[in-house]
CSV table of C-alpha atoms in Angstrom, one decimal:
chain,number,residue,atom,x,y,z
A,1,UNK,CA,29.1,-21.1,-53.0
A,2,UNK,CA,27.1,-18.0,-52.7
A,3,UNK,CA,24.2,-19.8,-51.2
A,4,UNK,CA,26.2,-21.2,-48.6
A,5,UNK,CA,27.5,-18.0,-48.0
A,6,UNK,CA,24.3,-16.7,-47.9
A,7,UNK,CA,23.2,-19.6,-45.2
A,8,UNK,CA,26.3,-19.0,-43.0
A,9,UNK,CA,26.1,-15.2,-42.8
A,10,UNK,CA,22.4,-15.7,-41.5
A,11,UNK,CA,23.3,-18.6,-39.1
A,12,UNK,CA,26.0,-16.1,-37.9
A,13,UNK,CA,23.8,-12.9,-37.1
A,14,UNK,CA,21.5,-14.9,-35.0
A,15,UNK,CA,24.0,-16.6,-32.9
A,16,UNK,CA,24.2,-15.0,-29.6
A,17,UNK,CA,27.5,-14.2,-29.4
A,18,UNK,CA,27.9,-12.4,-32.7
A,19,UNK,CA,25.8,-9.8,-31.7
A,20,UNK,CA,26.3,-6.2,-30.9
A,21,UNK,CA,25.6,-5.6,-27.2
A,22,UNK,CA,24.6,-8.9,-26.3
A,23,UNK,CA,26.5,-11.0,-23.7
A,24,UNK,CA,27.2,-15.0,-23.4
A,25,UNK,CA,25.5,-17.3,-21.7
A,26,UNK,CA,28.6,-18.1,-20.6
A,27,UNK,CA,29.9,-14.9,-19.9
A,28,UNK,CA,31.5,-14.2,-16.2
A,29,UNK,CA,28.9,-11.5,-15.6
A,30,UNK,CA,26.2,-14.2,-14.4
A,31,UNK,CA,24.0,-13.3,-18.0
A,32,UNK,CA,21.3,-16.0,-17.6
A,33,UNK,CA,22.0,-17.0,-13.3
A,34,UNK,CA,19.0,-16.0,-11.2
A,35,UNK,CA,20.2,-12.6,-9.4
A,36,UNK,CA,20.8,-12.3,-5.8
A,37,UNK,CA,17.7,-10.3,-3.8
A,38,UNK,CA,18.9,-8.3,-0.8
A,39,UNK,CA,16.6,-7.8,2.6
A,40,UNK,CA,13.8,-9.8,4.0
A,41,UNK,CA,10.1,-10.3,2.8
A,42,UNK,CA,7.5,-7.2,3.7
A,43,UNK,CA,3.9,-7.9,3.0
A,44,UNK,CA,2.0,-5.2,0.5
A,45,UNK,CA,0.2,-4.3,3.5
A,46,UNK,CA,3.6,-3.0,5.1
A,47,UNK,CA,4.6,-1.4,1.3
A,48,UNK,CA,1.4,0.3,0.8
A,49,UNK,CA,1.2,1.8,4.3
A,50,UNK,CA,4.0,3.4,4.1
A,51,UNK,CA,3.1,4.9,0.8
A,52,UNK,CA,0.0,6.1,1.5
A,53,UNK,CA,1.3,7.8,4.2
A,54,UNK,CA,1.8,11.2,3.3
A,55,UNK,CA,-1.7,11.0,2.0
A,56,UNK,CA,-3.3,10.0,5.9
A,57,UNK,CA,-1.3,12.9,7.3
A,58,UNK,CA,-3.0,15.0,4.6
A,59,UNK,CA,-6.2,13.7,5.8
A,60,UNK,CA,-5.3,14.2,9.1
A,61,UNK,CA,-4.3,10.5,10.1
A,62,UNK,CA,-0.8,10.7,11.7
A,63,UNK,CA,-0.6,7.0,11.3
A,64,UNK,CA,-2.2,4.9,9.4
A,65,UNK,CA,-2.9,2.2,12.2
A,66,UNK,CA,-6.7,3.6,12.3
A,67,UNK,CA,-7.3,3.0,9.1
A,68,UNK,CA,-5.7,-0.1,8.5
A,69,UNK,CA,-7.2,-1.4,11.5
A,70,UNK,CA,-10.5,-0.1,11.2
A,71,UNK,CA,-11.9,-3.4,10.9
A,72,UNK,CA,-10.5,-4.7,14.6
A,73,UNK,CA,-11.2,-1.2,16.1
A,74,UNK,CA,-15.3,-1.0,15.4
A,75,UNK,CA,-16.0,-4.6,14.5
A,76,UNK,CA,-16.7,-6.2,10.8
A,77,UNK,CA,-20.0,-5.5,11.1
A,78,UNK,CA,-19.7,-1.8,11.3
A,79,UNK,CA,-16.9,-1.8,9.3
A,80,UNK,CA,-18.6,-2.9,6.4
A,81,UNK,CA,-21.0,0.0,6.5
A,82,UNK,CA,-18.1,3.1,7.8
A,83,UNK,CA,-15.0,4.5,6.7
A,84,UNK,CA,-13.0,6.9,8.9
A,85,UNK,CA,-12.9,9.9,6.7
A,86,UNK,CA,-10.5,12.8,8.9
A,87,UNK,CA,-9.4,13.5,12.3
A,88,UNK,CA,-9.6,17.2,13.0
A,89,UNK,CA,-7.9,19.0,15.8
A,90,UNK,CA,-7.8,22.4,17.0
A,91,UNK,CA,-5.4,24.7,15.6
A,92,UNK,CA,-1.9,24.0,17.4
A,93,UNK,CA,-2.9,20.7,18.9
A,94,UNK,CA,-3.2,17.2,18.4
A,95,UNK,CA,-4.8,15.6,21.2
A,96,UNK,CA,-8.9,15.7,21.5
A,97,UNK,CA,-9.9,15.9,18.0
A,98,UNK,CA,-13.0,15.3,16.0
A,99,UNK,CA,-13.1,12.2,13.8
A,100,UNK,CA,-15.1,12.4,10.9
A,101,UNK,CA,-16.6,9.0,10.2
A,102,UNK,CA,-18.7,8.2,6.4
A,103,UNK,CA,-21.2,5.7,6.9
A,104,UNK,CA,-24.1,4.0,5.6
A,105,UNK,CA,-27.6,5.9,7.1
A,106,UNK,CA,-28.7,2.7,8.3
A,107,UNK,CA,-25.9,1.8,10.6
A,108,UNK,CA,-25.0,5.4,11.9
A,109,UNK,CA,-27.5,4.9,14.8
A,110,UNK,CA,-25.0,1.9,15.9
A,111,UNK,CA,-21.7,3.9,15.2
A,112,UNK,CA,-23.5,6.4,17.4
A,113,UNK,CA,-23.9,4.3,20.3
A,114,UNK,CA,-20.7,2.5,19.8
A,115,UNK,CA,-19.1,5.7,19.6
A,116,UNK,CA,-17.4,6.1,23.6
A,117,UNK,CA,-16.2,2.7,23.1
A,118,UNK,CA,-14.6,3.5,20.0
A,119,UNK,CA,-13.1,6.8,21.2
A,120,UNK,CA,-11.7,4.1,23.8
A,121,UNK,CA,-10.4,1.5,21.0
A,122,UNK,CA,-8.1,4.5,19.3
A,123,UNK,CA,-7.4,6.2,22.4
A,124,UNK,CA,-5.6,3.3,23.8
A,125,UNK,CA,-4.6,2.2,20.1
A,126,UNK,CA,-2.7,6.0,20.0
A,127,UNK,CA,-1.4,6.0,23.7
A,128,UNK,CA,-2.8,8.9,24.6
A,129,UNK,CA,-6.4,11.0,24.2
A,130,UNK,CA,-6.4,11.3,19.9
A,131,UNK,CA,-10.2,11.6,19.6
A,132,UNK,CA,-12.2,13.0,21.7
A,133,UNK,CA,-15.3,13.3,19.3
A,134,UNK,CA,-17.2,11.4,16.6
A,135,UNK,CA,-18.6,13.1,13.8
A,136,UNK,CA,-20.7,11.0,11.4
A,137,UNK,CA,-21.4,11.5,7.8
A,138,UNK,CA,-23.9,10.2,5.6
A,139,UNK,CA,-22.2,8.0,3.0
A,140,UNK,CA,-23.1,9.2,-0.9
């Protein structure tokens, strides 16, 4: 007898409901039922925008629109080779800034004379006069 004792108290601690804080399976609390999500689907584009934004303000970028759309606003050529760094306004202002722009040595002469027609792209991507200015950076 004391091996089936032995057999039945093990059988009994690993049995799901004999344990401590463990529910059933068939418990009224839905243990083991797929959970209900709330709210619609956002893309990790939407998620990380929002996010990072603190950080763009930090860096000057009161939205994040000119960064995430970069790649529409100067082309995928010139995308490839730049990366808006700041946008820099005068003291008390935030219309007609400078905006710093890191790219590669070989393509600034292109970001330079695509430069009015970019002030243009952001300008009309902002509503109202943003940039005035284009500052270009060597990239390191």
């Amino acid at each position: 007898m004391a091996a089936r004792e032995r057999h039945e108290r093990a059988n009994n601690s690993t049995r799901r409901e004999h344990r401590g804080n463990v529910l059933r399976m068939e418990d009224e609390s839905g243990f083991g039922k797929p959970k209900e999500r709330g709210g619609e689907a956002r893309s990790i584009g939407d998620l990380l925008r929002g996010a990072a934004a603190p950080a763009f303000r930090r860096m000057g970028f009161g939205r994040s629109d000119l960064v995430a759309r970069w790649r529409e606003i100067v082309g995928p050529a010139l995308a490839a080779h730049s990366t808006p760094i700041t946008i820099r306004y005068a003291p008390g202002r935030k219309s007609a800034g400078v905006l710093d722009i890191s790219a590669d040595l070989s393509h600034a002469p292109a970001l330079r004379d695509a430069g009015p027609k970019i002030i243009e792209h952001i300008n009309g991507l902002f509503g109202y006069p943003a940039v005035a200015h284009i500052n270009i950076k060597p990239r390191r």
